[in-house]
Amino acid sequence: MTEHNNDKSFDNDISPEGYKLAFDDIPRDEGSKWAPWHKPRKQWLRSNQWTKEINDLIGKLRLTERPLSYLSLPGDDLLDFRVLAEYCEEKQMPVKLVGFNHLRDGNKTTREYEVALNEIRSCDFVHDRTDVHQDDFNEMSDTKSLAYHFANEKGPYDVINLDLCDSFSGSSSETSFPYYKAALNLFDLQIKNSTEPWIFLLTTRSDRAEVNLDDFKNFWQNICKNVKQSDVFKQNLEEHYLTDKYDNISDLADYLDEMPSPNFEKFFGLCIGKWLLGVINTSNRWTVKLLDSYWYRTKSATKADPNMLSLAFIFEPIIAKLNDPVELAQTDSPPILAVDEITQAVEMLEKMNQLGDVDLYLSQNDEQFEVAIVDSASLLEKAGYDTATYKNWAITNLPKIN
């Protein structure tokens, strides 16, 4: 991959790089000001999952001669870009921020959006190759698309963050499309061009009404394979995910119809993790591991079960050591072999069972909830919002689940 300016990623009327205008000069539409990604628990995840995992990753990277490279779906507010830019400024470390933002209003940028992006690009430690492509990420499904070309030119990436409002699998709706092919193409670029560990962050709906149930026929093949390979996998699956013995499941469709929450949502998370594991193992050069992950509720002020997953995975290259099979060269240790799929599958299953309930945690920890509110309000204020009424709104959006 090489890096050069891709002028097609912006409309011709966008403000020139370095242009800056005070947000006070641009009034916002207050009619529908607050959105789901403005909630305090989202800020908690930015700080305690996303930034934490990125911080841990940095210690494994060689960043002395290049910036940290980050790809996401930043949205019109560019909130994750702001968080990472501030973090890297504190670390005195350059960062290249790359994104896809499918603009809804006739594919035209707003003045607010232009100002926000240029403000971020003017930060001291934000790399001058920071850029956003005005296309849907799913255009990556086509390797001849501008979206694919853009991602290829800007990569590879140390962090990929797909913060979705819908499901990674799409749904049964004709207007909802899965992300498998786009993600696979991006991962293919990664493993061909990266030699260092990288993180994949995924936020996805997981409730039955929002996922494509037809995909479970394929998911189930992966599950059955591991069940036959490992009694430990089978026992753990039955104990923590299934509501019946594996051997009693004769019709998967009927079984899924009766599978209660939150078992269904957690099982969907396991299936996505297993899909990633199957994909990456075809390369024979990488391992994938689930990191600390969480779930929460899209419905506020209710006792509903969690239906949104915030997953974090780390992909690490397998460093093989040469060995002499005829033993003419004396070696003091055996070669490092690829970790087998079933070992990774068992670890992923056990880790997925430890999902942290963010809503429950914040409802039981008033101090942490207050910190999340304050930090979120500060971030939104920097993004140009009037946050005078933010706290009152934020408090009403914590589910009452005690």
Coordinates of C-alpha atoms in Angstrom, one line a residue:
M1 CA 0.0 0.0 0.0
T2 CA 1.2 3.5 -0.8
E3 CA 0.0 6.8 0.5
H4 CA -1.0 9.7 -1.7
N5 CA -3.9 12.2 -1.8
N6 CA -7.1 10.9 -3.0
D7 CA -9.0 14.0 -4.2
K8 CA -12.1 11.9 -5.0
S9 CA -12.8 11.4 -1.3
F10 CA -14.2 14.9 -0.9
D11 CA -16.6 17.1 -2.9
N12 CA -14.9 19.9 -4.7
D13 CA -16.5 22.6 -2.5
I14 CA -14.9 21.4 0.7
S15 CA -12.9 23.9 2.7
P16 CA -9.2 23.7 2.0
E17 CA -7.0 21.9 4.5
G18 CA -6.2 24.0 7.5
Y19 CA -9.3 26.1 7.2
K20 CA -10.8 26.8 10.6
L21 CA -14.0 28.5 11.7
A22 CA -15.3 28.9 15.2
F23 CA -18.2 26.6 15.9
D24 CA -20.0 29.5 17.6
D25 CA -20.5 31.0 14.1
I26 CA -22.4 27.9 12.9
P27 CA -25.7 27.3 14.7
R28 CA -26.7 23.7 15.1
D29 CA -30.2 22.3 14.5
E30 CA -31.5 21.7 18.1
G31 CA -34.6 19.8 16.9
S32 CA -33.0 16.3 17.3
K33 CA -29.8 17.2 19.1
W34 CA -29.0 14.1 21.1
A35 CA -28.3 10.7 19.5
P36 CA -27.5 7.2 20.8
W37 CA -23.8 7.8 20.4
H38 CA -24.0 10.8 22.7
K39 CA -25.0 8.7 25.6
P40 CA -22.6 8.5 28.6
R41 CA -22.2 4.7 28.3
K42 CA -20.8 5.3 24.8
Q43 CA -18.2 7.6 26.2
W44 CA -17.4 5.0 28.9
L45 CA -16.7 2.5 26.1
R46 CA -14.5 5.0 24.2
S47 CA -12.4 5.5 27.3
N48 CA -12.5 2.0 28.9
Q49 CA -12.6 -0.3 25.9
W50 CA -11.4 1.5 22.8
T51 CA -8.7 3.7 24.2
K52 CA -7.6 1.1 26.7
E53 CA -7.1 -1.6 24.0
I54 CA -5.3 0.9 21.7
N55 CA -3.0 1.9 24.6
D56 CA -2.2 -1.8 25.2
L57 CA -1.6 -2.3 21.5
I58 CA 0.9 0.6 21.2
G59 CA 3.4 -1.3 23.3
K60 CA 3.5 -4.1 20.7
L61 CA 4.0 -1.8 17.7
R62 CA 7.0 -0.1 16.1
L63 CA 5.9 3.4 15.8
T64 CA 9.2 5.3 15.8
E65 CA 9.0 6.1 12.1
R66 CA 5.3 6.1 11.4
P67 CA 2.0 7.3 12.9
L68 CA -0.6 5.1 14.5
S69 CA -3.1 4.3 11.8
Y70 CA -6.8 4.2 12.6
L71 CA -9.8 3.4 10.4
S72 CA -13.4 4.0 11.5
L73 CA -16.9 5.1 10.7
P74 CA -16.7 8.5 12.5
G75 CA -20.1 9.9 11.6
D76 CA -20.9 13.6 11.2
D77 CA -19.7 14.5 14.7
L78 CA -16.3 12.7 14.3
L79 CA -16.3 11.9 18.0
D80 CA -13.9 8.9 17.9
F81 CA -11.5 11.0 15.8
R82 CA -11.6 13.7 18.5
V83 CA -11.0 11.2 21.3
L84 CA -8.0 9.6 19.6
A85 CA -6.5 12.9 18.5
E86 CA -6.6 14.1 22.2
Y87 CA -5.1 10.8 23.4
C88 CA -2.3 10.9 20.9
E89 CA -1.6 14.5 21.7
E90 CA -1.2 13.5 25.4
K91 CA 1.2 10.7 24.2
Q92 CA 3.1 13.1 21.9
M93 CA 2.5 10.5 19.2
P94 CA 1.3 11.1 15.6
V95 CA -1.9 9.5 14.4
K96 CA -3.4 9.0 11.0
L97 CA -7.2 9.1 11.1
V98 CA -9.0 7.5 8.2
G99 CA -12.8 7.1 7.9
F100 CA -15.9 6.3 5.8
N101 CA -18.8 8.6 6.3
H102 CA -21.8 8.1 4.1
L103 CA -23.5 11.5 4.1
R104 CA -27.2 11.3 3.9
D105 CA -28.3 14.7 2.7
G106 CA -27.8 14.3 -1.0
N107 CA -24.2 13.3 -0.4
K108 CA -23.2 16.8 0.4
T109 CA -21.1 17.9 3.3
T110 CA -22.4 20.4 5.8
R111 CA -20.5 23.4 6.9
E112 CA -20.4 22.0 10.5
Y113 CA -18.8 18.7 9.1
E114 CA -16.2 20.5 7.1
V115 CA -15.2 22.7 10.0
A116 CA -15.1 19.7 12.4
L117 CA -12.8 17.7 10.0
N118 CA -10.5 20.5 9.3
E119 CA -10.2 21.3 13.0
I120 CA -9.1 17.8 13.7
R121 CA -6.7 17.8 10.7
S122 CA -5.1 20.9 12.1
C123 CA -4.2 19.3 15.5
D124 CA -0.5 19.1 16.1
F125 CA -0.2 15.3 16.2
V126 CA -2.8 14.5 13.5
H127 CA -1.0 13.2 10.4
D128 CA -1.5 15.2 7.2
R129 CA -2.8 12.0 5.5
T130 CA -5.9 12.0 7.7
D131 CA -8.9 11.8 5.4
V132 CA -12.6 10.7 5.2
H133 CA -14.2 9.1 2.2
Q134 CA -17.8 10.0 1.5
D135 CA -19.0 6.5 0.8
D136 CA -20.7 3.7 2.6
F137 CA -18.2 1.2 4.1
N138 CA -20.1 -1.6 2.3
E139 CA -18.8 -0.3 -1.0
M140 CA -15.6 -2.1 0.1
S141 CA -17.4 -5.3 -1.1
D142 CA -16.4 -4.3 -4.6
T143 CA -12.6 -4.4 -5.1
K144 CA -13.0 -2.1 -8.1
S145 CA -14.8 0.6 -6.1
L146 CA -13.4 4.0 -5.0
A147 CA -14.0 2.9 -1.4
Y148 CA -11.7 -0.1 -1.8
H149 CA -9.1 2.0 -3.5
F150 CA -9.2 4.5 -0.8
A151 CA -8.8 1.9 2.0
N152 CA -6.0 0.3 0.1
E153 CA -4.1 3.5 -0.4
K154 CA -4.4 4.6 3.2
G155 CA -3.7 1.2 4.9
P156 CA -2.7 -1.0 6.5
Y157 CA -4.3 -0.1 9.9
D158 CA -3.3 -0.6 13.5
V159 CA -7.0 -0.2 14.6
I160 CA -10.2 -0.9 12.6
N161 CA -13.3 0.3 14.3
L162 CA -16.7 -0.6 12.8
D163 CA -19.2 1.2 15.1
L164 CA -22.5 0.1 13.6
C165 CA -26.0 1.2 14.4
D166 CA -27.4 -2.0 12.8
S167 CA -26.3 -5.6 12.7
F168 CA -23.0 -6.8 11.1
S169 CA -25.1 -9.6 9.6
G170 CA -27.7 -7.3 8.1
S171 CA -31.3 -8.5 8.7
S172 CA -34.0 -10.1 6.7
S173 CA -35.0 -6.7 5.3
E174 CA -34.3 -6.1 1.7
T175 CA -32.8 -2.7 2.5
S176 CA -30.3 -4.1 5.1
F177 CA -27.1 -5.5 3.8
P178 CA -24.5 -7.6 5.7
Y179 CA -20.9 -6.4 6.2
Y180 CA -19.1 -9.8 5.6
K181 CA -17.7 -9.1 2.2
A182 CA -16.6 -5.6 2.9
A183 CA -14.9 -6.7 6.1
L184 CA -13.3 -9.7 4.4
N185 CA -11.8 -7.5 1.7
L186 CA -10.5 -5.1 4.3
F187 CA -9.0 -8.0 6.4
D188 CA -7.4 -9.4 3.2
L189 CA -5.7 -6.1 2.7
Q190 CA -4.5 -6.2 6.3
I191 CA -3.0 -9.6 6.3
K192 CA -1.2 -9.0 3.0
N193 CA 0.3 -5.7 4.1
S194 CA 0.7 -5.8 7.8
T195 CA 3.4 -7.5 9.8
E196 CA 2.3 -6.2 13.3
P197 CA -0.6 -6.9 15.6
W198 CA -3.8 -5.0 14.9
I199 CA -7.2 -4.5 16.7
F200 CA -10.7 -4.9 15.3
L201 CA -13.4 -3.1 17.2
L202 CA -17.0 -4.1 16.3
T203 CA -20.3 -2.6 17.6
T204 CA -23.3 -4.5 16.3
R205 CA -27.0 -5.1 17.1
S206 CA -27.5 -8.7 18.2
D207 CA -31.2 -9.0 18.9
R208 CA -33.3 -11.5 17.0
A209 CA -35.3 -8.8 15.2
E210 CA -32.2 -7.1 13.8
V211 CA -30.0 -10.0 12.7
N212 CA -30.3 -12.2 9.6
L213 CA -31.5 -15.6 10.9
D214 CA -30.5 -17.3 7.7
D215 CA -26.9 -16.8 8.5
F216 CA -27.1 -19.1 11.4
K217 CA -27.2 -22.1 9.1
N218 CA -23.6 -21.2 8.1
F219 CA -22.6 -20.2 11.7
W220 CA -23.9 -23.5 13.0
Q221 CA -21.4 -25.4 10.7
N222 CA -18.6 -23.8 12.6
I223 CA -20.1 -24.5 15.9
C224 CA -20.7 -28.2 15.1
K225 CA -17.2 -28.6 13.9
N226 CA -15.8 -27.5 17.3
V227 CA -18.4 -29.6 19.2
K228 CA -17.0 -32.7 17.5
Q229 CA -13.5 -31.7 18.2
S230 CA -13.7 -30.8 21.9
D231 CA -15.8 -32.0 24.8
V232 CA -14.7 -28.8 26.7
F233 CA -16.2 -26.6 23.9
K234 CA -19.4 -28.7 23.9
Q235 CA -19.9 -28.5 27.7
N236 CA -19.2 -24.8 27.8
L237 CA -21.5 -24.2 24.9
E238 CA -24.4 -26.1 26.6
E239 CA -23.8 -24.5 30.0
H240 CA -23.6 -20.8 29.0
Y241 CA -25.1 -20.4 25.5
L242 CA -27.6 -23.1 24.6
T243 CA -30.9 -23.7 26.5
D244 CA -30.9 -27.4 25.6
K245 CA -28.4 -30.2 25.1
Y246 CA -26.6 -29.9 21.8
D247 CA -27.6 -33.5 20.8
N248 CA -31.3 -32.6 21.3
I249 CA -31.2 -29.8 18.6
S250 CA -32.6 -31.3 15.5
D251 CA -34.1 -28.2 13.8
L252 CA -31.9 -25.2 14.2
A253 CA -34.6 -22.7 12.9
D254 CA -37.2 -23.9 15.4
Y255 CA -34.6 -23.9 18.2
L256 CA -33.5 -20.3 17.4
D257 CA -37.2 -19.2 17.4
E258 CA -37.5 -20.4 21.0
M259 CA -34.0 -19.3 22.2
P260 CA -34.5 -16.7 24.9
S261 CA -32.7 -13.5 25.5
P262 CA -29.9 -12.9 26.5
N263 CA -28.7 -16.3 25.3
F264 CA -29.6 -15.4 21.7
E265 CA -27.6 -12.2 21.7
K266 CA -24.6 -13.7 23.3
F267 CA -24.7 -16.7 21.0
F268 CA -24.8 -14.3 18.0
G269 CA -21.6 -12.7 19.4
L270 CA -19.9 -16.1 19.6
C271 CA -21.0 -16.8 16.0
I272 CA -19.4 -13.6 14.7
G273 CA -16.2 -14.4 16.6
K274 CA -16.1 -17.9 15.2
W275 CA -16.6 -16.4 11.7
L276 CA -13.6 -14.2 12.2
L277 CA -11.6 -17.1 13.5
G278 CA -12.5 -19.2 10.5
V279 CA -11.6 -16.4 8.1
I280 CA -8.3 -15.5 9.6
N281 CA -7.2 -19.2 10.0
T282 CA -7.3 -19.6 6.2
S283 CA -4.1 -17.5 6.0
N284 CA -2.2 -19.9 8.4
R285 CA -0.2 -16.8 9.5
W286 CA -2.4 -15.1 12.0
T287 CA -4.3 -15.7 15.3
V288 CA -7.3 -13.9 16.6
K289 CA -8.3 -13.4 20.2
L290 CA -11.3 -11.8 21.8
L291 CA -10.4 -9.0 24.3
D292 CA -12.5 -7.5 27.1
S293 CA -15.9 -7.0 25.5
Y294 CA -19.3 -5.5 26.6
W295 CA -22.9 -5.3 25.8
Y296 CA -25.7 -2.9 26.6
R297 CA -29.3 -1.9 25.7
T298 CA -30.6 0.3 22.9
K299 CA -33.8 1.0 24.8
S300 CA -33.4 3.5 27.6
A301 CA -35.0 3.4 31.0
T302 CA -36.1 -0.3 30.6
K303 CA -35.3 -3.6 32.0
A304 CA -34.8 -5.2 28.6
D305 CA -31.9 -7.6 28.1
P306 CA -28.7 -6.3 26.4
N307 CA -29.0 -6.3 22.6
M308 CA -25.9 -4.3 21.5
L309 CA -22.5 -5.9 21.5
S310 CA -19.2 -3.9 21.7
L311 CA -16.6 -6.5 20.8
A312 CA -12.8 -6.1 20.6
F313 CA -10.5 -8.6 18.8
I314 CA -6.7 -8.6 18.4
F315 CA -5.1 -10.1 15.4
E316 CA -1.5 -11.2 15.9
P317 CA 1.0 -12.6 13.3
I318 CA 2.4 -16.1 13.9
I319 CA 6.2 -15.8 14.2
A320 CA 7.6 -19.1 13.1
K321 CA 11.1 -20.1 14.0
L322 CA 13.2 -22.0 11.5
N323 CA 14.2 -25.5 12.4
D324 CA 16.5 -28.1 11.0
P325 CA 14.6 -31.4 10.4
V326 CA 17.8 -33.5 10.0
E327 CA 19.4 -31.8 13.1
L328 CA 22.7 -30.7 11.5
A329 CA 22.2 -27.3 13.1
Q330 CA 21.7 -27.5 16.8
T331 CA 18.7 -25.6 18.1
D332 CA 17.8 -24.9 21.7
S333 CA 14.0 -24.7 21.1
P334 CA 11.4 -26.1 18.8
P335 CA 9.8 -24.0 16.1
I336 CA 6.7 -22.0 17.0
L337 CA 3.7 -23.6 15.3
A338 CA 0.4 -22.1 14.5
V339 CA -2.2 -22.2 17.3
D340 CA -4.8 -24.7 16.3
E341 CA -8.3 -23.4 15.6
I342 CA -10.0 -25.4 18.4
T343 CA -7.8 -23.9 21.1
Q344 CA -8.6 -20.4 19.9
A345 CA -12.3 -21.3 19.6
V346 CA -12.5 -22.6 23.3
E347 CA -10.7 -19.4 24.5
M348 CA -13.1 -17.2 22.5
L349 CA -16.1 -19.1 23.8
E350 CA -14.9 -18.7 27.4
K351 CA -14.1 -15.0 26.9
M352 CA -17.5 -14.2 25.2
N353 CA -19.2 -15.6 28.3
Q354 CA -17.6 -12.8 30.3
L355 CA -19.3 -9.9 28.5
G356 CA -19.5 -6.9 30.8
D357 CA -22.9 -5.2 31.1
V358 CA -22.1 -1.5 30.8
D359 CA -25.6 -0.3 31.7
L360 CA -25.6 -2.5 34.9
Y361 CA -22.1 -1.3 35.8
L362 CA -23.0 2.4 35.4
S363 CA -26.3 2.0 37.3
Q364 CA -24.5 0.5 40.2
N365 CA -21.5 3.0 40.2
D366 CA -22.8 6.6 40.5
E367 CA -19.3 8.0 40.5
Q368 CA -18.4 6.3 37.2
F369 CA -21.7 7.3 35.7
E370 CA -21.0 11.0 36.6
V371 CA -17.5 10.8 35.1
A372 CA -19.0 9.4 31.9
I373 CA -21.5 12.3 31.8
V374 CA -18.9 14.9 32.4
D375 CA -16.5 13.5 29.8
S376 CA -19.2 13.0 27.3
A377 CA -20.5 16.6 27.8
S378 CA -16.9 17.9 27.4
L379 CA -16.4 16.0 24.1
L380 CA -19.8 17.2 22.7
E381 CA -19.0 20.8 23.7
K382 CA -15.8 20.6 21.7
A383 CA -17.8 19.2 18.8
G384 CA -20.0 22.4 18.9
Y385 CA -22.9 21.3 21.0
D386 CA -24.7 23.4 23.6
T387 CA -24.6 21.0 26.5
A388 CA -26.6 23.0 29.0
T389 CA -29.4 20.4 29.0
Y390 CA -27.1 17.4 28.4
K391 CA -26.9 16.1 31.9
N392 CA -30.7 16.0 32.4
W393 CA -31.0 14.1 29.1
A394 CA -28.2 11.7 29.9
I395 CA -29.6 10.7 33.3
T396 CA -32.9 9.7 31.7
N397 CA -31.1 7.4 29.3
L398 CA -29.6 5.0 31.8
P399 CA -31.8 1.9 31.9
K400 CA -33.3 1.1 35.3
I401 CA -32.1 -2.4 35.7
N402 CA -31.2 -2.6 39.4

